[in-house]
CSV table of C-alpha atoms in Angstrom, one decimal:
chain,number,residue,atom,x,y,z
A,24,UNK,CA,24.5,-7.9,19.7
A,25,UNK,CA,24.1,-4.5,18.1
A,26,UNK,CA,21.2,-5.2,15.7
A,27,UNK,CA,18.8,-3.0,13.8
A,28,UNK,CA,15.5,-3.7,12.2
A,29,UNK,CA,15.0,-2.5,8.6
A,30,UNK,CA,11.3,-2.0,7.8
A,31,UNK,CA,11.1,-1.1,4.1
A,32,UNK,CA,10.6,-3.5,1.3
A,33,UNK,CA,13.5,-6.0,1.0
A,34,UNK,CA,14.4,-4.6,-2.5
A,35,UNK,CA,14.6,-1.1,-1.1
A,36,UNK,CA,17.1,-2.0,1.7
A,37,UNK,CA,20.3,-2.4,-0.2
A,38,UNK,CA,21.7,1.1,0.5
A,39,UNK,CA,20.4,1.1,4.1
A,40,UNK,CA,21.7,-2.4,4.7
A,41,UNK,CA,25.2,-1.4,3.6
A,42,UNK,CA,25.0,1.9,5.5
A,43,UNK,CA,24.1,0.4,8.9
A,44,UNK,CA,26.5,-2.5,8.5
A,45,UNK,CA,29.3,0.0,8.0
A,46,UNK,CA,28.2,1.6,11.2
A,47,UNK,CA,28.6,-1.7,13.1
A,48,UNK,CA,25.1,-2.9,13.1
A,49,UNK,CA,23.8,-6.4,12.2
A,50,UNK,CA,20.7,-5.9,10.1
A,51,UNK,CA,17.4,-7.7,10.5
A,52,UNK,CA,14.7,-7.2,7.9
A,53,UNK,CA,10.9,-7.4,8.3
A,54,UNK,CA,9.0,-5.3,5.7
A,55,UNK,CA,6.1,-3.4,7.3
A,56,UNK,CA,4.7,-2.7,3.8
A,57,UNK,CA,3.3,-4.3,0.7
A,58,UNK,CA,2.4,-2.4,-2.5
A,59,UNK,CA,-0.2,-3.4,-5.0
A,60,UNK,CA,-1.0,-1.7,-8.3
A,61,UNK,CA,-4.5,-0.5,-8.8
A,62,UNK,CA,-6.1,-1.2,-12.1
A,63,UNK,CA,-7.1,2.0,-13.8
A,64,UNK,CA,-9.8,2.9,-16.3
A,65,UNK,CA,-9.9,5.1,-19.4
A,66,UNK,CA,-9.9,8.3,-17.4
A,67,UNK,CA,-6.4,7.6,-16.3
A,68,UNK,CA,-5.0,7.9,-19.8
A,69,UNK,CA,-7.2,10.9,-20.4
A,70,UNK,CA,-5.8,12.7,-17.5
A,71,UNK,CA,-2.2,12.0,-18.7
A,72,UNK,CA,-3.1,13.3,-22.1
A,73,UNK,CA,-4.4,16.6,-20.7
A,74,UNK,CA,-1.3,17.1,-18.6
A,75,UNK,CA,2.0,18.9,-19.5
A,76,UNK,CA,3.9,17.6,-16.5
A,77,UNK,CA,4.0,14.2,-14.7
A,78,UNK,CA,5.2,14.2,-11.1
A,79,UNK,CA,6.6,10.9,-9.7
A,80,UNK,CA,7.4,10.8,-6.0
A,81,UNK,CA,8.9,7.3,-5.7
A,82,UNK,CA,10.5,4.6,-7.7
A,83,UNK,CA,7.5,2.4,-7.1
A,84,UNK,CA,5.1,5.1,-8.5
A,85,UNK,CA,7.3,5.3,-11.6
A,86,UNK,CA,7.2,1.5,-12.1
A,87,UNK,CA,3.4,1.3,-11.6
A,88,UNK,CA,2.8,4.3,-13.8
A,89,UNK,CA,4.8,2.9,-16.7
A,90,UNK,CA,2.9,-0.4,-16.4
A,91,UNK,CA,-0.4,1.4,-16.9
A,92,UNK,CA,0.3,3.7,-19.8
A,93,UNK,CA,1.3,3.4,-23.4
A,94,UNK,CA,4.6,5.0,-24.3
A,95,UNK,CA,3.1,6.9,-27.2
A,96,UNK,CA,0.9,8.8,-24.8
A,97,UNK,CA,4.1,10.1,-23.1
A,98,UNK,CA,5.5,11.9,-26.1
A,99,UNK,CA,6.1,15.6,-25.3
A,100,UNK,CA,5.4,15.0,-21.6
A,101,UNK,CA,7.8,16.5,-19.0
A,102,UNK,CA,8.7,14.5,-15.9
A,103,UNK,CA,9.5,15.8,-12.5
A,104,UNK,CA,11.0,13.1,-10.1
A,105,UNK,CA,11.8,13.0,-6.4
A,106,UNK,CA,15.3,11.4,-6.7
A,107,UNK,CA,17.9,9.4,-8.5
A,108,UNK,CA,16.2,6.0,-8.0
A,109,UNK,CA,13.0,7.3,-9.6
A,110,UNK,CA,15.0,8.9,-12.4
A,111,UNK,CA,16.7,5.6,-13.1
A,112,UNK,CA,13.3,3.8,-13.6
A,113,UNK,CA,12.4,6.4,-16.3
A,114,UNK,CA,15.9,6.3,-17.9
A,115,UNK,CA,15.6,2.5,-18.2
A,116,UNK,CA,12.5,3.1,-20.4
A,117,UNK,CA,14.4,5.8,-22.4
A,118,UNK,CA,12.6,8.7,-20.7
A,119,UNK,CA,14.7,11.5,-19.4
A,120,UNK,CA,13.3,13.5,-16.5
A,121,UNK,CA,13.1,17.3,-17.1
A,122,UNK,CA,13.4,18.0,-13.4
A,123,UNK,CA,14.9,16.2,-10.4
A,124,UNK,CA,14.6,17.3,-6.8
A,125,UNK,CA,17.9,18.4,-5.2
A,126,UNK,CA,17.1,16.2,-2.1
A,127,UNK,CA,14.8,13.2,-2.3
A,128,UNK,CA,11.7,14.5,-0.5
A,129,UNK,CA,8.3,15.6,-1.8
A,130,UNK,CA,8.7,18.9,0.0
A,131,UNK,CA,11.9,19.7,-1.8
A,132,UNK,CA,10.5,18.5,-5.1
A,133,UNK,CA,7.4,20.8,-4.9
A,134,UNK,CA,9.3,23.8,-3.6
A,135,UNK,CA,12.2,23.6,-6.0
A,136,UNK,CA,9.9,22.9,-9.0
A,137,UNK,CA,7.5,25.8,-8.2
A,138,UNK,CA,10.5,28.1,-7.8
A,139,UNK,CA,11.5,27.3,-11.4
A,140,UNK,CA,8.2,27.0,-13.1
A,141,UNK,CA,5.7,29.9,-12.4
A,142,UNK,CA,3.4,29.7,-15.4
A,143,UNK,CA,0.3,27.8,-14.5
A,144,UNK,CA,0.1,24.3,-16.1
A,145,UNK,CA,-1.6,20.9,-15.8
A,146,UNK,CA,0.1,18.3,-13.6
A,147,UNK,CA,-0.5,14.6,-13.4
A,148,UNK,CA,0.4,13.5,-9.9
A,149,UNK,CA,-0.4,9.8,-9.2
A,150,UNK,CA,0.0,8.6,-5.6
A,151,UNK,CA,-0.6,5.9,-3.1
A,152,UNK,CA,-3.7,5.5,-1.0
A,153,UNK,CA,-1.7,6.8,2.0
A,154,UNK,CA,-0.1,9.9,0.4
A,155,UNK,CA,-0.8,13.2,2.1
A,156,UNK,CA,-1.8,16.3,0.1
A,157,UNK,CA,0.6,18.9,1.5
A,158,UNK,CA,2.6,19.1,-1.8
A,159,UNK,CA,-0.6,19.3,-3.8
A,160,UNK,CA,-1.9,22.3,-1.8
A,161,UNK,CA,1.3,24.3,-2.7
A,162,UNK,CA,0.9,23.5,-6.4
A,163,UNK,CA,-2.7,24.5,-6.4
A,164,UNK,CA,-2.0,27.7,-4.6
A,165,UNK,CA,0.6,28.4,-7.2
A,166,UNK,CA,-2.1,28.3,-9.9
A,167,UNK,CA,-1.5,24.8,-11.3
A,168,UNK,CA,-4.2,22.3,-12.1
A,169,UNK,CA,-3.7,18.8,-10.7
A,170,UNK,CA,-4.9,15.3,-11.6
A,171,UNK,CA,-4.2,13.0,-8.5
A,172,UNK,CA,-5.5,9.5,-9.1
A,173,UNK,CA,-4.6,6.6,-6.7
A,174,UNK,CA,-2.0,4.5,-8.5
A,175,UNK,CA,-1.3,1.8,-5.9
A,176,UNK,CA,-2.2,0.7,-2.4
A,177,UNK,CA,0.2,0.6,0.5
A,178,UNK,CA,-0.8,-1.7,3.4
A,179,UNK,CA,0.6,-3.8,6.3
A,180,UNK,CA,0.0,-7.6,5.7
A,181,UNK,CA,-1.2,-9.6,8.6
A,182,UNK,CA,1.6,-12.1,8.2
A,183,UNK,CA,4.2,-9.4,8.4
A,184,UNK,CA,2.5,-8.1,11.6
A,185,UNK,CA,3.0,-11.5,13.1
A,186,UNK,CA,6.6,-11.7,11.9
A,187,UNK,CA,7.3,-8.3,13.5
A,188,UNK,CA,5.8,-9.4,16.8
A,189,UNK,CA,7.9,-12.6,16.8
A,190,UNK,CA,11.0,-10.5,16.0
A,191,UNK,CA,10.3,-8.1,18.9
A,192,UNK,CA,9.9,-10.9,21.3
A,193,UNK,CA,12.8,-13.1,20.3
A,194,UNK,CA,15.5,-11.0,18.7
A,195,UNK,CA,15.9,-8.3,21.4
A,196,UNK,CA,16.3,-5.5,18.9
A,197,UNK,CA,18.7,-2.7,19.8
A,198,UNK,CA,17.4,-0.3,17.1
A,199,UNK,CA,14.8,0.3,14.4
A,200,UNK,CA,15.1,2.3,11.2
A,201,UNK,CA,11.9,4.0,9.9
A,202,UNK,CA,11.6,5.8,6.5
A,203,UNK,CA,8.1,7.2,6.8
A,204,UNK,CA,5.4,8.1,9.4
A,205,UNK,CA,3.3,5.2,8.2
A,206,UNK,CA,6.1,2.7,8.9
A,207,UNK,CA,6.4,4.2,12.4
A,208,UNK,CA,2.7,3.9,13.1
A,209,UNK,CA,2.8,0.3,11.9
A,210,UNK,CA,5.8,-0.6,14.1
A,211,UNK,CA,4.3,1.2,17.1
A,212,UNK,CA,0.9,-0.6,16.7
A,213,UNK,CA,2.6,-4.0,16.9
A,214,UNK,CA,5.1,-3.0,19.7
A,215,UNK,CA,2.1,-2.0,21.8
A,216,UNK,CA,0.7,-5.6,21.5
A,217,UNK,CA,3.8,-7.0,23.3
A,218,UNK,CA,4.7,-6.6,27.0
A,219,UNK,CA,8.0,-5.0,26.2
A,220,UNK,CA,8.6,-1.9,28.3
A,221,UNK,CA,11.7,-0.5,26.6
A,222,UNK,CA,11.5,0.9,23.1
A,223,UNK,CA,14.5,0.2,20.9
A,224,UNK,CA,16.6,3.1,19.7
A,225,UNK,CA,14.7,4.8,16.8
A,226,UNK,CA,16.4,6.0,13.7
A,227,UNK,CA,14.6,7.7,10.9
A,228,UNK,CA,15.2,8.9,7.3
A,229,UNK,CA,13.8,12.4,7.5
A,230,UNK,CA,12.4,15.2,9.8
A,231,UNK,CA,8.7,14.4,9.0
A,232,UNK,CA,9.1,10.9,10.4
A,233,UNK,CA,11.0,12.2,13.4
A,234,UNK,CA,8.2,14.6,14.2
A,235,UNK,CA,5.6,11.8,14.0
A,236,UNK,CA,7.7,9.8,16.5
A,237,UNK,CA,8.1,12.8,18.8
A,238,UNK,CA,4.3,13.4,18.7
A,239,UNK,CA,3.8,9.9,20.1
A,240,UNK,CA,6.1,10.6,23.0
A,241,UNK,CA,9.3,8.9,21.8
A,242,UNK,CA,12.7,10.2,20.7
A,243,UNK,CA,14.4,9.5,17.3
A,244,UNK,CA,17.7,10.3,15.6
A,245,UNK,CA,18.0,11.2,11.9
A,246,UNK,CA,20.0,8.7,9.9
A,247,UNK,CA,22.3,11.5,8.8
A,248,UNK,CA,23.2,12.2,12.5
A,249,UNK,CA,24.5,8.8,13.3
């Protein structure tokens, strides 16, 4: 059986599910992630009011952001988004993004935006508890002022750890698809608790995830190279 494990949230797997099934895989789904909105205080809205731009780097960030802010506060704000799915969340609330990355990565979003907007400004950049600060550094070096509150928590539920372990031991996975370094680290932590000797074939969404896998001594293939 040519099966592949999808590790993102079930609602995020529609495109990947179709893609891999078209490639001849049977898909198995165990989310290695759960997201929970953080409750924010008055300073959250104050930071938004002080900002000219709002950066949203995932569809989930967009959903959580809109749940925490009044629409009147967003008048005259400009939105920069990472990709089409994030843009669609805003459009569903009658908000049109002013800037969209040409490819759906934080690196591309920051690099493309800074190439087009050189006058220093204030940016509201909400993120998850696991987000790195590589993009923030480039924006700050370019002279922009950032507000970077934690908007939501990203964690690996214990029950999903157990489900993954059961899947590894009973399903005989041929391949695994990983869309971020954190998903890879979570998969690897559970794989190491088993007595399995052979790592399934690893596919990943982008180069950052591939490099994280390589650093741990394994090989990975980009989804685009399948």
